[in-house]
mmCIF file of C-alpha atoms in Angstrom:
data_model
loop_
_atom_site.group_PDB
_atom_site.id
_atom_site.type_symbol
_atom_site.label_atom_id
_atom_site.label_comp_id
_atom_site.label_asym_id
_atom_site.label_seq_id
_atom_site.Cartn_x
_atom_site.Cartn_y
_atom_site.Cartn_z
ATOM 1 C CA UNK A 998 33.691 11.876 -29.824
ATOM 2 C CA UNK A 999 30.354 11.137 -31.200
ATOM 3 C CA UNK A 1000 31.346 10.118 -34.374
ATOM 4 C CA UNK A 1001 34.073 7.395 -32.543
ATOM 5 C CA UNK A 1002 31.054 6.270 -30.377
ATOM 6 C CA UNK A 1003 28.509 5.552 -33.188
ATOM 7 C CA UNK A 1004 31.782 3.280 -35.303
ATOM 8 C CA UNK A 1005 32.047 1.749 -31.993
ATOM 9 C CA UNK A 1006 28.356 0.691 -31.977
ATOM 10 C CA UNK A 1007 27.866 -0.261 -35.642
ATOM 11 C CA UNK A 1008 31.269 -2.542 -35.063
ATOM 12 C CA UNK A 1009 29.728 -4.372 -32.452
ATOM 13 C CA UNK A 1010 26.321 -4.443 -33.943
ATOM 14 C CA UNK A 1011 27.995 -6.001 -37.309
ATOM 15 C CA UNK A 1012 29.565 -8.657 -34.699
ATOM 16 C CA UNK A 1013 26.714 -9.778 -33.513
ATOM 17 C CA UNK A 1014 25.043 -10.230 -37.052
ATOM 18 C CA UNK A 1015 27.888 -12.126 -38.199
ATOM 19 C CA UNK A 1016 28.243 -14.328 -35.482
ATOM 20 C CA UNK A 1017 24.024 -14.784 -36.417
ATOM 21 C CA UNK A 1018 24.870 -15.383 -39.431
ATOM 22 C CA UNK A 1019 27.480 -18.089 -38.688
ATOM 23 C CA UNK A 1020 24.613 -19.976 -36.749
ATOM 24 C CA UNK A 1021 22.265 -20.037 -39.518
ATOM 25 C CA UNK A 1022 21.265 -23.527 -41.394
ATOM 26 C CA UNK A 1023 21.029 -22.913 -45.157
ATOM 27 C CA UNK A 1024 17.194 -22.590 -44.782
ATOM 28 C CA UNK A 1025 17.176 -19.862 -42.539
ATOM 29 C CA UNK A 1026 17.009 -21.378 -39.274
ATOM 30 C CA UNK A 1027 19.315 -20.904 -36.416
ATOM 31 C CA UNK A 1028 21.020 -24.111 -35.251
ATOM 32 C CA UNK A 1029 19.650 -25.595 -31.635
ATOM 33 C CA UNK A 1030 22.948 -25.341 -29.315
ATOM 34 C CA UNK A 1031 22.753 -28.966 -27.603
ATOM 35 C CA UNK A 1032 21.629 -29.176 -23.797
ATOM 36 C CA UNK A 1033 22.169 -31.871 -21.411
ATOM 37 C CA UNK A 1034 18.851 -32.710 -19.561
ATOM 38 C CA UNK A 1035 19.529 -34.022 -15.706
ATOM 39 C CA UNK A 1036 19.045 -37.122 -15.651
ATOM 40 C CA UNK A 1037 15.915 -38.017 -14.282
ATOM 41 C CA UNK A 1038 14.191 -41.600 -13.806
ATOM 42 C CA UNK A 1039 10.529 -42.463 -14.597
ATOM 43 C CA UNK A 1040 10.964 -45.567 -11.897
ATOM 44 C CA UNK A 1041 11.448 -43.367 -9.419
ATOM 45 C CA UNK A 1042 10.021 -40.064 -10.612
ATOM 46 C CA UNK A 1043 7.347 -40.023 -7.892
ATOM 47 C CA UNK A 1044 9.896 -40.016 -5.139
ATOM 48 C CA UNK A 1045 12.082 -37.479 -7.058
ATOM 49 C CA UNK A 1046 8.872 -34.699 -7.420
ATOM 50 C CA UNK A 1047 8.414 -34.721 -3.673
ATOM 51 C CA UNK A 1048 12.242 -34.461 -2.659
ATOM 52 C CA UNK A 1049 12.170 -31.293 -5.089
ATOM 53 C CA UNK A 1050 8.746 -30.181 -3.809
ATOM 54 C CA UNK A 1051 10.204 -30.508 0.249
ATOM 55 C CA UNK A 1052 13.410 -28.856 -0.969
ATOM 56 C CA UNK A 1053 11.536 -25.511 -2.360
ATOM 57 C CA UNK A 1054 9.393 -25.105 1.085
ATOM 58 C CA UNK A 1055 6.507 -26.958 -0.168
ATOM 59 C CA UNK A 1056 4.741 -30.173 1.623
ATOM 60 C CA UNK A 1057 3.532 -33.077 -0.339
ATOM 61 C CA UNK A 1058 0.946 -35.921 0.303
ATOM 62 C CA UNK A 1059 1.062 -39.146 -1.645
ATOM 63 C CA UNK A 1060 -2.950 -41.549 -1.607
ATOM 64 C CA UNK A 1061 -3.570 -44.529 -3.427
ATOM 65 C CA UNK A 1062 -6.848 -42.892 -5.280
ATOM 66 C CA UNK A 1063 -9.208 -39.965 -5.402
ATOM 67 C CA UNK A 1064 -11.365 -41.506 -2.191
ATOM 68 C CA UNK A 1065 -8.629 -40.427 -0.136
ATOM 69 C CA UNK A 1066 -8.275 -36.833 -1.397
ATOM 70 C CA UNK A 1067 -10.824 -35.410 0.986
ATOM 71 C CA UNK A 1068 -9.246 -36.940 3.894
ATOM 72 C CA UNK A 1069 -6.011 -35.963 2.978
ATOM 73 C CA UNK A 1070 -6.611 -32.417 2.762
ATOM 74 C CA UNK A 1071 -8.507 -32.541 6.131
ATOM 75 C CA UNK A 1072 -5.438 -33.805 7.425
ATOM 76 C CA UNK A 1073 -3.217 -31.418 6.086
ATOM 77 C CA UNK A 1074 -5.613 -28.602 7.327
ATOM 78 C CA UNK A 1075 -5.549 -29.927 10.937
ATOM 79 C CA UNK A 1076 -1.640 -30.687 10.961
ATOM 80 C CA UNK A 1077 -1.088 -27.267 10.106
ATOM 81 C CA UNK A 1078 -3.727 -25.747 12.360
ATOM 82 C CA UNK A 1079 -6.217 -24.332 10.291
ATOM 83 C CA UNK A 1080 -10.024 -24.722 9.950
ATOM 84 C CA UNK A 1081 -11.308 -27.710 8.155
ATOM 85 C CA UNK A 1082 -12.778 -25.057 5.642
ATOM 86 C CA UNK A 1083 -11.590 -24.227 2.028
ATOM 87 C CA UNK A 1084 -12.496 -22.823 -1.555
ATOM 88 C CA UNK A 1085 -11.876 -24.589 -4.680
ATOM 89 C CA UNK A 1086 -12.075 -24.223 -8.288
ATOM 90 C CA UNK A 1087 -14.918 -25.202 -9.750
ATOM 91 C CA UNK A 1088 -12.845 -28.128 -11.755
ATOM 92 C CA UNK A 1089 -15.243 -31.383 -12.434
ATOM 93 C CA UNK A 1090 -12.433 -33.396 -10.588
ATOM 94 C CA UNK A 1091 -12.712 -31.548 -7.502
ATOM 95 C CA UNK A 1092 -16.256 -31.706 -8.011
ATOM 96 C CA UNK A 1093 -16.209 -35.687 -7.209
ATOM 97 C CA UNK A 1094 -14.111 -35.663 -3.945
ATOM 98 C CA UNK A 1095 -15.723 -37.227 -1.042
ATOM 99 C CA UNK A 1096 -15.156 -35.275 1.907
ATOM 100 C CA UNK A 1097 -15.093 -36.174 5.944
ATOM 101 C CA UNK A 1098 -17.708 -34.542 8.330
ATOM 102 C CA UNK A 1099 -16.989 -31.337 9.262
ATOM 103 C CA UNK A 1100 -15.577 -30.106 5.835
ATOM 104 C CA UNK A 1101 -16.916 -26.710 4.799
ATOM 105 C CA UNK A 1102 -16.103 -26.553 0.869
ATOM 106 C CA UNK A 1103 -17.107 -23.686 -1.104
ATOM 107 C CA UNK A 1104 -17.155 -23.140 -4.579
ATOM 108 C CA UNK A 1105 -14.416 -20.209 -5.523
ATOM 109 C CA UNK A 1106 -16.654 -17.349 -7.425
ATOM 110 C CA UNK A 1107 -13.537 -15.214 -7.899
ATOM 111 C CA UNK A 1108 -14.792 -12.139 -6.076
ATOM 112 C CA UNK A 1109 -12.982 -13.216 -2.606
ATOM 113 C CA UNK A 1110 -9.880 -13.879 -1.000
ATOM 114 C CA UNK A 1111 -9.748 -17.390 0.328
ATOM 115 C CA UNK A 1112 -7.887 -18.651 3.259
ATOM 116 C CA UNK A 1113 -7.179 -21.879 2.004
ATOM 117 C CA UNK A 1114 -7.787 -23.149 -1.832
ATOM 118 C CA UNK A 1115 -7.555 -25.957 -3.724
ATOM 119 C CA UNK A 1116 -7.054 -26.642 -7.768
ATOM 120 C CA UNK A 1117 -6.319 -29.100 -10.387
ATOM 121 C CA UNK A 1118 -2.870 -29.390 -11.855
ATOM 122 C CA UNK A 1119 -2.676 -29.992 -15.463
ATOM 123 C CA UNK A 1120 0.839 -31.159 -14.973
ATOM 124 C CA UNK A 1121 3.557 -31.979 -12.730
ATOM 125 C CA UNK A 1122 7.445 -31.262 -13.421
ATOM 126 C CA UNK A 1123 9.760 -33.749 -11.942
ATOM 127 C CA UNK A 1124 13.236 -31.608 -12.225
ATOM 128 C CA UNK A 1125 11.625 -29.116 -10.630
ATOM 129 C CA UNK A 1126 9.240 -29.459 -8.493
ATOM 130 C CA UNK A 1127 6.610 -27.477 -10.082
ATOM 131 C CA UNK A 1128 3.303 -27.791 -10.874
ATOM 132 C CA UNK A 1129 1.550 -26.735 -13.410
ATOM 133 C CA UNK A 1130 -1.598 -24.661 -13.959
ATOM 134 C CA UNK A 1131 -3.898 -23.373 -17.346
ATOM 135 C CA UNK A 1132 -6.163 -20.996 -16.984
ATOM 136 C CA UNK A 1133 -9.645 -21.309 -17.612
ATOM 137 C CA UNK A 1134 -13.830 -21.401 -16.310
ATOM 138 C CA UNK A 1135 -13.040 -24.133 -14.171
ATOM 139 C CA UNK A 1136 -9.431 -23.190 -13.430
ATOM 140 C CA UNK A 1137 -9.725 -19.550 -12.194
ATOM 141 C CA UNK A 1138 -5.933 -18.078 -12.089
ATOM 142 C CA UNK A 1139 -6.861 -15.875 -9.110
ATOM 143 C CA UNK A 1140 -7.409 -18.836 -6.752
ATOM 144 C CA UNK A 1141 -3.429 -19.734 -7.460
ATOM 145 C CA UNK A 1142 -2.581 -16.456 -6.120
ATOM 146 C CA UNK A 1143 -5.447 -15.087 -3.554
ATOM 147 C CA UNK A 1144 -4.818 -17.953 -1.538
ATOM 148 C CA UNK A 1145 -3.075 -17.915 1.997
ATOM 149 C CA UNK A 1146 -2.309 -21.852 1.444
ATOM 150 C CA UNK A 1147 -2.839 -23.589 -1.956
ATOM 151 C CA UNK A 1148 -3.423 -26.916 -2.282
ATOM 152 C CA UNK A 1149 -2.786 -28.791 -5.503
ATOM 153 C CA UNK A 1150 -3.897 -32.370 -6.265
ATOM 154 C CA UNK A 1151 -2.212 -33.771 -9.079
ATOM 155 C CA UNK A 1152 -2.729 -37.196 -10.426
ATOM 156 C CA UNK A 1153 1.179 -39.224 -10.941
ATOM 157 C CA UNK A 1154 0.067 -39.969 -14.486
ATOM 158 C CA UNK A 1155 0.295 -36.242 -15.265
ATOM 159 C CA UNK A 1156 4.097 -36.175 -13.999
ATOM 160 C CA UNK A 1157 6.936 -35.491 -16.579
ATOM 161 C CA UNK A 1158 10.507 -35.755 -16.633
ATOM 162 C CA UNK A 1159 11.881 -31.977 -17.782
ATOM 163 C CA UNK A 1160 10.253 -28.467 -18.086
ATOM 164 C CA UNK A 1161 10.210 -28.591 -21.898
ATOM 165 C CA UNK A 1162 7.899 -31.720 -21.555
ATOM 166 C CA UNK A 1163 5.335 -29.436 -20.288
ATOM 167 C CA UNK A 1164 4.719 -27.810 -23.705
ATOM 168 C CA UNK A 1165 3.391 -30.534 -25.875
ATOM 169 C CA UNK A 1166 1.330 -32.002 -23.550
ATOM 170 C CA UNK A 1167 -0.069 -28.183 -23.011
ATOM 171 C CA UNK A 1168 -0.258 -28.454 -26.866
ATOM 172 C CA UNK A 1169 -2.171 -31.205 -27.586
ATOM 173 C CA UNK A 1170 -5.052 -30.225 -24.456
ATOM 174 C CA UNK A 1171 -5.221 -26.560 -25.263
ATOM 175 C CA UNK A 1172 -2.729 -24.089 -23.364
ATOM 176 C CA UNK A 1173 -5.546 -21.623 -22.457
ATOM 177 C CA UNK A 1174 -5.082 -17.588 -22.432
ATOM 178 C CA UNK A 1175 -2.420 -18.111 -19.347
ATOM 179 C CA UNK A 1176 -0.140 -20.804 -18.169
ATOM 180 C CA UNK A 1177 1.279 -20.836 -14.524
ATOM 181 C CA UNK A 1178 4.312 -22.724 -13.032
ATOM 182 C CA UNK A 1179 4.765 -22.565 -9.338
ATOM 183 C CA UNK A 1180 7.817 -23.651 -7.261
ATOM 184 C CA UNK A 1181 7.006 -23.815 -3.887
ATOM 185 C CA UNK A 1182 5.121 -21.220 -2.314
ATOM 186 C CA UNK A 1183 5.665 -16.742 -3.149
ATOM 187 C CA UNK A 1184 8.784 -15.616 -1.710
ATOM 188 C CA UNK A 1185 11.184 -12.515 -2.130
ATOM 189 C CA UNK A 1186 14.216 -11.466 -0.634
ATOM 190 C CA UNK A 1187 14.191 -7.981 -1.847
ATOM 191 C CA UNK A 1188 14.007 -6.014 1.697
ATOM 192 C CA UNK A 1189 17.233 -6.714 3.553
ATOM 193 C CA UNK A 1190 18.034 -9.965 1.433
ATOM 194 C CA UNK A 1191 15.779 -12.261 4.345
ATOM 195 C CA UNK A 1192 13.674 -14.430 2.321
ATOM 196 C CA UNK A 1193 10.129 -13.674 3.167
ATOM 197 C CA UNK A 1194 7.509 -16.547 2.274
ATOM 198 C CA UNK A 1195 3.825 -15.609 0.785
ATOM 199 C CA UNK A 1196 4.999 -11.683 -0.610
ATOM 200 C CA UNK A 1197 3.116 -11.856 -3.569
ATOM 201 C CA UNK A 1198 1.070 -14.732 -3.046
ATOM 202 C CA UNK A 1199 0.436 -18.385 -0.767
ATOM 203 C CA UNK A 1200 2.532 -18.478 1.927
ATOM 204 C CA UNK A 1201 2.239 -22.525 1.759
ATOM 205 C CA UNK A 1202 2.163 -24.949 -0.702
ATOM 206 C CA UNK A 1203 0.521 -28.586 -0.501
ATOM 207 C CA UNK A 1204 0.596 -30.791 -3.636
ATOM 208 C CA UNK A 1205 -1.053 -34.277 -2.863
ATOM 209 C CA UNK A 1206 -0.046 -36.750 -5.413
ATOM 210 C CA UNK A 1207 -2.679 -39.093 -6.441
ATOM 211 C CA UNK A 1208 -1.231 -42.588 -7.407
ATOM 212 C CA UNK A 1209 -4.205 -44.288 -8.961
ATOM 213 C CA UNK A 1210 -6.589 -42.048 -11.230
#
């Protein structure tokens, strides 16, 4: 019986190295199968992010330029009915947000758990829905996950079309030791298959969308 089992395994083993070999250029390389890419267009791309952003349980704000980021946020804080108070990464472009009276903004040291924090996305993914994070001194990973709500501002110009459009723009501004890509806020299903939002991580999700930057 063993000896039937092991020709069984080298058989299919030898299958699967032919059928690698088959896909091989003459250089060595294995051929790319072709994909289709949805369709996506850059006209309308803004539009398109936020549709994909509402459609994972995420909320979205769209202002003209970064003198209405502070007000924004204070908005979304009140709408949602929590205190106009928040930690964010120590990013320069966060640094230069005006904020309203009665903000309370704290820098995020990393050694607490914040209610409510805000970053800098390095990118934005229009098929998707996602946004994009790099680790790093002024983008501390921990903030993306510690967080009760996240808030993301993201400028449009950082927007792209397709998930593999991430990586060369990643490229050519360093990657940095750890790359995130969120969808919407944590969830899970796994107890009794009911979707539960914020198991491992913000149980909300607000990306504002900066149009001019």
């Amino acid at each position: 019986m063993a000896k039937k089992e092991a020709g069984t395994v080298k058989s299919g083993r030898d299958a699967i190295l032919a059928r690698i070999r088959k896909g091989l250029k003459p250089g060595g390389e294995l051929e790319r199968p072709s994909a289709t890419r949805p369709a996506v267009d850059r006209a309308s791309a803004g539009r398109r992010f936020i549709d994909k952003i509402k459609a994972v349980s995420a909320t979205a704000a769209v202002v003209e330029d970064w003198s209405a980021v502070g007000e924004a946020i204070a908005l979304y804080l009140h709408g949602s009915g929590r205190e106009l108070r928040l930690s964010r990464a120590p990013h320069p472009e966060l640094e230069a947000i005006s904020w309203p009276d009665g903000m309370q903004v704290s820098v995020y040291q990393g050694t607490n758990q914040p209610d409510v924090g805000l970053s800098s996305a390095v990118a934005g993914v229009v098929e998707t829905g996602s946004v994009v994070l790099v680790s790093g001194p002024e983008t501390p990973t921990s903030l993306n996950f510690l967080s009760d709500a996240h808030i993301v501002v993201l400028p449009v110009r950082r927007l792209v079309l397709h998930l593999e459009d991430v990586w060369p723009r990643l490229r050519k501004r360093g990657i940095g030791r750890a790359v995130n890509i969120i969808t919407g806020p944590s969830r899970s299903a796994d107890v009794e298959q009911t979707l539960q939002l914020g198991a491992h991580g913000p149980r909300n999700l607000h990306v504002i969308l900066v149009k001019s930057s």
